[in-house]
Tab-separated table of C-alpha atoms and ligand atoms in Angstrom:
chain	number	residue	atom	x	y	z
F	1	MET	CA	-4.548	-7.040	-22.209
F	2	ASN	CA	-8.128	-7.872	-21.312
F	3	ILE	CA	-9.163	-5.963	-18.154
F	4	PRO	CA	-12.614	-7.169	-17.127
F	5	SER	CA	-14.800	-5.190	-14.738
F	6	ALA	CA	-15.458	-6.704	-11.337
F	7	THR	CA	-18.511	-8.976	-11.512
F	8	ALA	CA	-19.384	-12.180	-9.656
F	9	GLU	CA	-18.040	-14.102	-12.692
F	10	THR	CA	-14.734	-12.255	-13.077
F	11	ILE	CA	-14.093	-12.435	-9.331
F	12	ALA	CA	-14.765	-16.203	-9.426
F	13	GLU	CA	-12.358	-16.484	-12.371
F	14	GLY	CA	-9.763	-14.503	-10.375
F	15	ALA	CA	-10.213	-16.863	-7.420
F	16	ARG	CA	-9.674	-19.888	-9.700
F	17	ILE	CA	-6.460	-18.399	-11.074
F	18	LEU	CA	-5.206	-17.576	-7.568
F	19	ARG	CA	-5.910	-21.068	-6.225
F	20	ALA	CA	-3.949	-22.465	-9.165
F	21	GLY	CA	-0.977	-20.293	-8.172
F	22	GLY	CA	-1.488	-17.405	-10.635
F	23	LEU	CA	-1.194	-13.642	-10.104
F	24	VAL	CA	-4.293	-11.425	-10.106
F	25	ALA	CA	-4.336	-7.648	-9.627
F	26	PHE	CA	-7.407	-6.383	-7.803
F	27	PRO	CA	-8.686	-3.144	-6.263
F	28	THR	CA	-8.537	-2.396	-2.552
F	29	GLU	CA	-9.547	0.828	-0.827
F	30	THR	CA	-5.874	1.896	-0.698
F	31	VAL	CA	-4.251	1.030	-4.065
F	32	TYR	CA	-4.471	-1.879	-6.530
F	33	GLY	CA	-2.827	-5.000	-5.104
F	34	LEU	CA	-0.902	-7.684	-6.970
F	35	GLY	CA	-2.414	-10.768	-5.362
F	36	GLY	CA	-0.953	-14.234	-4.990
F	37	ASP	CA	-1.782	-17.139	-2.664
F	38	ALA	CA	0.354	-16.447	0.420
F	39	THR	CA	0.731	-20.183	1.077
F	40	GLN	CA	2.374	-20.980	-2.281
F	41	GLY	CA	6.087	-20.143	-2.261
F	42	LYS	CA	6.468	-20.275	-6.056
F	43	THR	CA	3.649	-17.774	-6.474
F	44	ILE	CA	5.209	-15.398	-3.964
F	45	ALA	CA	8.534	-15.660	-5.780
F	46	ARG	CA	6.688	-14.670	-8.989
F	47	ILE	CA	5.294	-11.557	-7.253
F	48	PHE	CA	8.813	-10.396	-6.346
F	49	GLU	CA	9.973	-11.103	-9.894
F	50	ALA	CA	7.028	-9.342	-11.592
F	51	LYS	CA	7.510	-6.201	-9.486
F	52	GLY	CA	11.307	-6.274	-9.496
F	53	ARG	CA	10.936	-6.029	-5.719
F	54	PRO	CA	14.049	-6.570	-3.603
F	55	ALA	CA	13.757	-9.884	-1.717
F	56	PHE	CA	14.430	-8.133	1.619
F	57	ASN	CA	11.136	-6.224	1.367
F	58	PRO	CA	8.351	-8.347	2.935
F	59	LEU	CA	4.743	-8.450	1.689
F	60	ILE	CA	1.458	-7.684	3.432
F	61	VAL	CA	-0.840	-10.691	3.782
F	62	HIS	CA	-4.534	-9.918	3.249
F	63	VAL	CA	-7.343	-11.725	5.037
F	64	ALA	CA	-11.134	-11.752	4.623
F	65	ASP	CA	-11.783	-11.894	8.335
F	66	ARG	CA	-10.010	-11.151	11.616
F	67	CYS	CA	-10.289	-14.829	12.578
F	68	TRP	CA	-8.011	-15.848	9.662
F	69	VAL	CA	-5.117	-14.260	11.559
F	70	ALA	CA	-5.239	-16.934	14.291
F	71	ASP	CA	-3.584	-19.437	11.908
F	72	LEU	CA	-0.895	-17.040	10.775
F	73	ALA	CA	0.315	-15.069	13.771
F	74	GLU	CA	0.491	-14.626	17.534
F	75	ALA	CA	-2.251	-12.096	18.099
F	76	ASP	CA	-2.321	-10.198	21.383
F	77	ASP	CA	-4.822	-7.930	23.042
F	78	ARG	CA	-3.610	-4.855	21.130
F	79	PHE	CA	-4.218	-6.682	17.868
F	80	GLU	CA	-7.785	-7.558	18.895
F	81	LYS	CA	-8.545	-3.971	19.898
F	82	LEU	CA	-7.086	-2.459	16.733
F	83	ALA	CA	-8.663	-4.972	14.368
F	84	ARG	CA	-12.023	-4.412	16.016
F	85	ALA	CA	-11.609	-0.637	15.732
F	86	PHE	CA	-10.149	-0.317	12.220
F	87	TRP	CA	-10.787	-3.492	10.170
F	88	PRO	CA	-11.750	-3.746	7.475
F	89	GLY	CA	-9.563	-0.740	6.752
F	90	PRO	CA	-6.163	0.716	5.812
F	91	LEU	CA	-4.202	-0.432	8.865
F	92	THR	CA	-1.576	-3.197	8.543
F	93	LEU	CA	-0.435	-4.907	11.737
F	94	VAL	CA	2.965	-6.596	12.035
F	95	LEU	CA	2.868	-9.617	14.367
F	96	ARG	CA	5.096	-12.587	15.223
F	97	ARG	CA	4.556	-15.580	12.935
F	98	ARG	CA	2.882	-18.482	14.622
F	99	ALA	CA	4.653	-21.851	14.701
F	100	GLY	CA	3.278	-23.725	11.710
F	101	CYS	CA	2.172	-20.519	9.967
F	102	PRO	CA	1.048	-21.693	6.501
F	103	ALA	CA	2.246	-18.523	4.736
F	104	SER	CA	5.448	-18.843	2.704
F	105	ASN	CA	8.563	-17.537	4.486
F	106	LEU	CA	9.115	-15.315	1.457
F	107	VAL	CA	6.206	-13.046	2.487
F	108	SER	CA	8.154	-12.358	5.680
F	109	ALA	CA	11.434	-11.887	3.792
F	110	GLY	CA	12.915	-14.475	6.130
F	111	HIS	CA	11.976	-12.663	9.381
F	112	ASP	CA	9.856	-14.250	12.099
F	113	THR	CA	7.174	-11.570	11.662
F	114	ILE	CA	4.189	-11.250	9.351
F	115	ALA	CA	2.187	-8.177	8.288
F	116	VAL	CA	-1.597	-8.666	8.054
F	117	ARG	CA	-4.532	-6.560	6.950
F	118	MET	CA	-8.231	-6.883	6.079
F	119	PRO	CA	-9.022	-4.594	3.132
F	120	ASP	CA	-12.183	-2.499	3.078
F	121	HIS	CA	-13.232	-3.190	-0.506
F	122	ARG	CA	-16.063	-5.392	-1.742
F	123	VAL	CA	-14.054	-6.839	-4.650
F	124	ALA	CA	-11.002	-7.659	-2.521
F	125	LEU	CA	-13.117	-9.318	0.161
F	126	GLU	CA	-15.149	-11.374	-2.334
F	127	LEU	CA	-11.943	-12.517	-3.984
F	128	LEU	CA	-10.394	-13.499	-0.632
F	129	ARG	CA	-13.492	-15.451	0.338
F	130	GLY	CA	-13.507	-17.128	-3.076
F	131	VAL	CA	-9.896	-18.257	-2.677
F	132	GLY	CA	-10.402	-19.189	0.968
F	133	ARG	CA	-6.737	-18.555	1.706
F	134	PRO	CA	-4.746	-15.438	2.642
F	135	LEU	CA	-3.367	-13.416	-0.262
F	136	ALA	CA	-0.082	-11.568	-0.364
F	137	ALA	CA	-0.785	-8.346	-2.240
F	138	PRO	CA	1.830	-5.600	-2.570
F	139	SER	CA	0.984	-2.609	-4.722
F	140	ALA	CA	0.505	-3.732	-8.334
F	141	ASN	CA	3.314	-1.673	-9.878
F	142	ALA	CA	7.011	-2.017	-10.604
F	143	SER	CA	8.970	-1.618	-7.359
F	144	GLY	CA	9.929	1.970	-6.550
F	145	THR	CA	7.447	3.621	-8.909
F	146	VAL	CA	4.166	5.486	-8.313
F	147	SER	CA	1.477	3.202	-6.819
F	148	PRO	CA	-1.554	2.295	-9.002
F	149	THR	CA	-4.997	3.666	-8.131
F	150	LEU	CA	-6.651	2.676	-11.452
F	151	ALA	CA	-6.700	-0.628	-13.341
F	152	ALA	CA	-5.082	1.182	-16.302
F	153	HIS	CA	-2.073	2.047	-14.090
F	154	VAL	CA	-1.602	-1.667	-13.367
F	155	ALA	CA	-1.839	-2.561	-17.039
F	156	ALA	CA	0.783	0.074	-17.924
F	157	SER	CA	3.209	-1.148	-15.259
F	158	LEU	CA	2.754	-4.947	-15.124
F	159	GLY	CA	0.232	-5.859	-17.832
F	160	ASP	CA	2.376	-8.466	-19.563
F	161	ARG	CA	3.620	-10.147	-16.370
F	162	ILE	CA	0.404	-11.119	-14.588
F	163	ASP	CA	-2.572	-13.369	-15.336
F	164	LEU	CA	-5.558	-11.071	-14.755
F	165	ILE	CA	-6.440	-7.514	-13.733
F	166	ILE	CA	-9.881	-6.983	-12.227
F	167	ASP	CA	-11.135	-3.426	-12.755
F	168	GLY	CA	-13.039	-2.066	-9.765
F	169	GLY	CA	-12.709	1.635	-10.620
F	170	PRO	CA	-10.572	4.151	-8.723
F	171	CYS	CA	-9.301	3.289	-5.226
F	172	PRO	CA	-11.198	5.523	-2.781
F	173	VAL	CA	-8.405	6.081	-0.211
F	174	GLY	CA	-5.530	6.265	-2.694
F	175	LEU	CA	-2.603	5.888	-0.228
F	176	GLU	CA	-1.121	2.643	1.072
F	177	SER	CA	-2.142	1.387	4.516
F	178	ALA	CA	-0.481	2.570	7.701
F	179	VAL	CA	1.908	-0.133	8.948
F	180	LEU	CA	2.065	-0.652	12.730
F	181	ASP	CA	4.602	-2.972	14.370
F	182	LEU	CA	3.104	-4.843	17.328
F	183	THR	CA	6.060	-7.176	17.915
F	184	GLN	CA	7.626	-4.986	20.625
F	185	THR	CA	6.310	-3.717	23.957
F	186	THR	CA	5.739	-0.283	22.453
F	187	ALA	CA	3.754	-0.289	19.218
F	188	MET	CA	5.581	1.545	16.453
F	189	ILE	CA	4.350	3.163	13.245
F	190	LEU	CA	6.571	1.991	10.396
F	191	ARG	CA	4.622	3.704	7.605
F	192	PRO	CA	2.109	6.529	8.120
F	193	GLY	CA	-1.333	6.277	6.508
F	194	VAL	CA	-4.789	7.794	6.628
F	195	ILE	CA	-5.356	6.053	9.964
F	196	THR	CA	-3.096	8.339	11.975
F	197	ALA	CA	-0.901	7.917	15.048
F	198	GLU	CA	-3.546	9.794	17.059
F	199	ASP	CA	-6.302	7.430	15.847
F	200	ILE	CA	-4.224	4.423	16.919
F	201	ALA	CA	-3.142	5.903	20.252
F	202	ARG	CA	-6.793	6.471	21.148
F	203	VAL	CA	-7.320	2.699	20.989
F	204	ILE	CA	-4.124	1.256	22.519
F	205	GLY	CA	-2.448	4.161	24.291
F	206	ARG	CA	1.189	5.108	23.802
F	207	ILE	CA	2.868	4.388	20.476
F	208	ASP	CA	6.126	5.401	18.844
F	209	ILE	CA	6.894	6.563	15.346
F	210	ALA	CA	9.874	4.889	13.708
F	211	ARG	CA	12.935	7.144	13.467
F	212	GLU	CA	14.534	5.916	10.373
F	213	ASP	CA	18.046	4.735	10.003
F	214	PRO	CA	18.325	4.767	6.202
F	215	ALA	CA	21.017	2.084	6.409
F	216	ALA	CA	18.716	-0.321	8.258
F	217	PRO	CA	15.084	0.765	7.989
F	218	LYS	CA	12.709	-0.892	10.500
F	219	SER	CA	10.181	-1.485	7.772
F	220	PRO	CA	12.349	-2.867	5.027
F	221	GLY	CA	10.119	-1.302	2.387
F	222	GLN	CA	10.554	2.227	3.625
F	223	LEU	CA	13.368	3.050	1.269
F	224	ALA	CA	14.394	6.678	0.860
F	225	SER	CA	13.536	6.654	-2.860
F	226	HIS	CA	10.113	5.174	-3.595
F	227	TYR	CA	6.835	6.160	-5.290
F	228	ALA	CA	9.011	7.923	-7.875
F	229	PRO	CA	7.678	9.216	-11.201
F	230	SER	CA	10.207	9.428	-14.024
F	231	LEU	CA	10.403	13.256	-13.798
F	232	PRO	CA	12.176	14.889	-10.849
F	233	ILE	CA	9.960	16.230	-8.042
F	234	ARG	CA	10.420	19.586	-6.296
F	235	LEU	CA	8.597	20.073	-2.983
F	236	ASN	CA	7.135	23.121	-1.230
F	237	ALA	CA	6.726	25.033	-4.477
F	238	THR	CA	4.654	28.209	-4.621
F	239	ILE	CA	5.022	28.802	-8.354
F	240	GLY	CA	5.969	26.495	-11.207
F	241	ALA	CA	9.264	27.425	-12.893
F	242	ALA	CA	9.449	27.441	-16.707
F	243	GLY	CA	8.841	23.920	-17.994
F	244	GLU	CA	7.623	22.581	-14.661
F	245	ALA	CA	4.183	21.123	-14.014
F	246	LEU	CA	2.684	22.537	-10.810
F	247	LEU	CA	0.689	20.204	-8.577
F	248	GLY	CA	-1.322	22.458	-6.313
F	249	PHE	CA	-3.178	22.135	-3.032
F	250	GLY	CA	-5.845	24.523	-1.757
F	251	ALA	CA	-5.437	28.074	-3.093
F	252	THR	CA	-2.302	27.433	-5.239
F	253	ALA	CA	-2.432	29.857	-8.186
F	254	ARG	CA	-1.986	28.598	-11.775
F	255	ALA	CA	-1.683	24.934	-10.775
F	256	THR	CA	-1.502	22.457	-13.672
F	257	LEU	CA	-3.557	20.104	-11.506
F	258	ASN	CA	-4.801	20.610	-7.938
F	259	LEU	CA	-4.878	17.796	-5.360
F	260	SER	CA	-7.781	19.492	-3.608
F	261	PRO	CA	-8.803	23.048	-4.474
F	262	GLY	CA	-10.822	23.140	-1.236
F	263	GLY	CA	-7.783	22.073	0.832
F	264	ASP	CA	-9.235	18.689	1.874
F	265	LEU	CA	-6.423	16.251	2.808
F	266	LYS	CA	-8.569	13.161	2.273
F	267	GLU	CA	-9.356	14.284	-1.270
F	268	ALA	CA	-5.670	15.102	-1.825
F	269	ALA	CA	-4.641	11.584	-0.712
F	270	ALA	CA	-7.128	10.001	-3.107
F	271	ASN	CA	-5.808	12.128	-6.013
F	272	LEU	CA	-2.071	12.024	-5.255
F	273	PHE	CA	-0.827	9.037	-7.267
F	274	ALA	CA	-3.144	9.491	-10.265
F	275	MET	CA	-2.135	13.167	-10.562
F	276	LEU	CA	1.588	12.391	-10.224
F	277	ARG	CA	1.159	9.894	-13.062
F	278	ALA	CA	-0.820	12.370	-15.186
F	279	LEU	CA	1.917	15.021	-14.820
F	280	ASP	CA	4.764	12.575	-15.392
F	281	ASP	CA	5.044	13.497	-19.059
F	282	ARG	CA	8.530	14.132	-20.439
F	283	GLY	CA	7.017	15.434	-23.652
F	284	LYS	CA	5.423	18.366	-21.825
F	285	PHE	CA	7.350	19.012	-18.600
F	286	THR	CA	10.875	18.959	-17.173
F	287	ALA	CA	9.878	18.420	-13.520
F	288	ILE	CA	6.888	18.280	-11.193
F	289	ALA	CA	6.706	21.037	-8.577
F	290	VAL	CA	4.391	20.270	-5.654
F	291	ALA	CA	2.775	22.805	-3.330
F	292	THR	CA	3.205	22.538	0.443
F	293	ILE	CA	0.875	20.017	2.068
F	294	PRO	CA	0.083	20.706	5.739
F	295	ALA	CA	1.932	18.192	7.954
F	296	THR	CA	-1.023	17.298	10.154
F	297	GLY	CA	-3.350	14.279	10.179
F	298	ILE	CA	-3.446	12.600	6.772
F	299	GLY	CA	-0.975	15.237	5.543
F	300	ILE	CA	1.782	13.322	7.370
F	301	ALA	CA	1.203	10.272	5.149
F	302	ILE	CA	0.973	12.404	1.987
F	303	ASN	CA	4.267	14.152	2.850
F	304	ASP	CA	5.901	10.771	3.584
F	305	ARG	CA	5.092	9.627	0.022
F	306	LEU	CA	6.096	12.969	-1.540
F	307	GLU	CA	9.455	13.055	0.265
F	308	ARG	CA	10.263	9.575	-1.029
F	309	ALA	CA	9.106	10.522	-4.524
F	310	ALA	CA	11.473	13.535	-4.382
F	311	ALA	CA	14.449	11.668	-2.832
F	312	PRO	CA	17.610	11.102	-4.921
F	313	ARG	CA	16.956	8.055	-7.099
F	314	LEU	CA	18.873	4.844	-6.500
E	401	AMP	P1	3.526	-2.698	-0.099
E	401	AMP	O1	3.138	-4.149	-0.041
E	401	AMP	O2	4.180	-2.328	-1.365
E	401	AMP	O3	2.405	-1.805	0.334
E	401	AMP	O4	4.611	-2.545	1.047
E	401	AMP	C1	4.417	-3.186	2.290
E	401	AMP	C2	5.072	-2.429	3.404
E	401	AMP	O5	4.907	-3.156	4.619
E	401	AMP	C3	6.559	-2.270	3.177
E	401	AMP	O6	6.991	-1.022	3.680
E	401	AMP	C4	7.117	-3.426	3.984
E	401	AMP	O7	8.453	-3.253	4.332
E	401	AMP	C5	6.158	-3.451	5.180
E	401	AMP	N1	6.123	-4.778	5.794
E	401	AMP	C6	5.558	-5.892	5.288
E	401	AMP	N2	5.798	-6.961	6.089
E	401	AMP	C7	6.524	-6.504	7.133
E	401	AMP	C8	7.114	-7.119	8.275
E	401	AMP	N3	6.980	-8.430	8.512
E	401	AMP	N4	7.819	-6.341	9.111
E	401	AMP	C9	7.965	-5.019	8.879
E	401	AMP	N5	7.450	-4.379	7.798
E	401	AMP	C10	6.748	-5.099	6.936
E	402	MG	MG1	4.384	-0.574	-2.941
């Protein structure tokens, strides 16, 4: 498949395809997104089909500007404060859909809520402005597998099912956005990210963190098994057993790869998915052992992804 680099011309071509109802993968600061016009129901149905994503798992709608949200959702004071503080950036806000919201009901998986975010990436923003409409853009990979942080990851996972991949290099943040539910009196974190609970609480005061009921997760996408490579994952490893790849952090001895030799959580987040993919090689290894990641700050989001990657597969 042809994977053009991001230029004014290829972004304009992507915008044309999206307006016509096609699917275009593009870089954001978090991971590559599989974009489709959020207002075209047929296009959104194609996104679910291409990813093999369960229909109960709603999609995040991306906007080029905070003011685009007025059409889509009931935005309150907390929304304004958070968008001003963190947008563009890796924070998704779940709001009530507005009456007459032009986004397809499929993006909301039939609920009366909608998740919105403004990405902090030049290519994503130019594409959004070129289309002039909000774009649904889940991670551009097959549902349940490791998220893509390079254009080549998208090609390997979905290459034959989408119309264009725009290559904008590696995604600088490397972990999906934090998802915050603002539809209740108390704001609730549904998915941790590099914008932490403490960061959010500083702006709007008290928040809760979703306690998950695996039978009925609050954020339908937060399934126990997700982000899974094909090899099994073993957590909190100090040494790699025979046959295992060892994914280290900080001073881990004899690591096959190290998320951050200097122990920097931001660097570890940016490397996580690409390194899991690099070690996911059945020809060389029997499993991937992962060193302990401190459960503070960004480490909470990294551990969230690792626990799901290690969970029993469906
Ligand atoms: P992805 O698009 O693959 O990054 O996944 C999006 C995440 O946001 C999933 O965990 C979804 O379940 C969650 N999400 C999207 N829309 C909503 C919504 N309306 N209510 C609650 N969670 C949502
Ligand atoms: Mg995903």
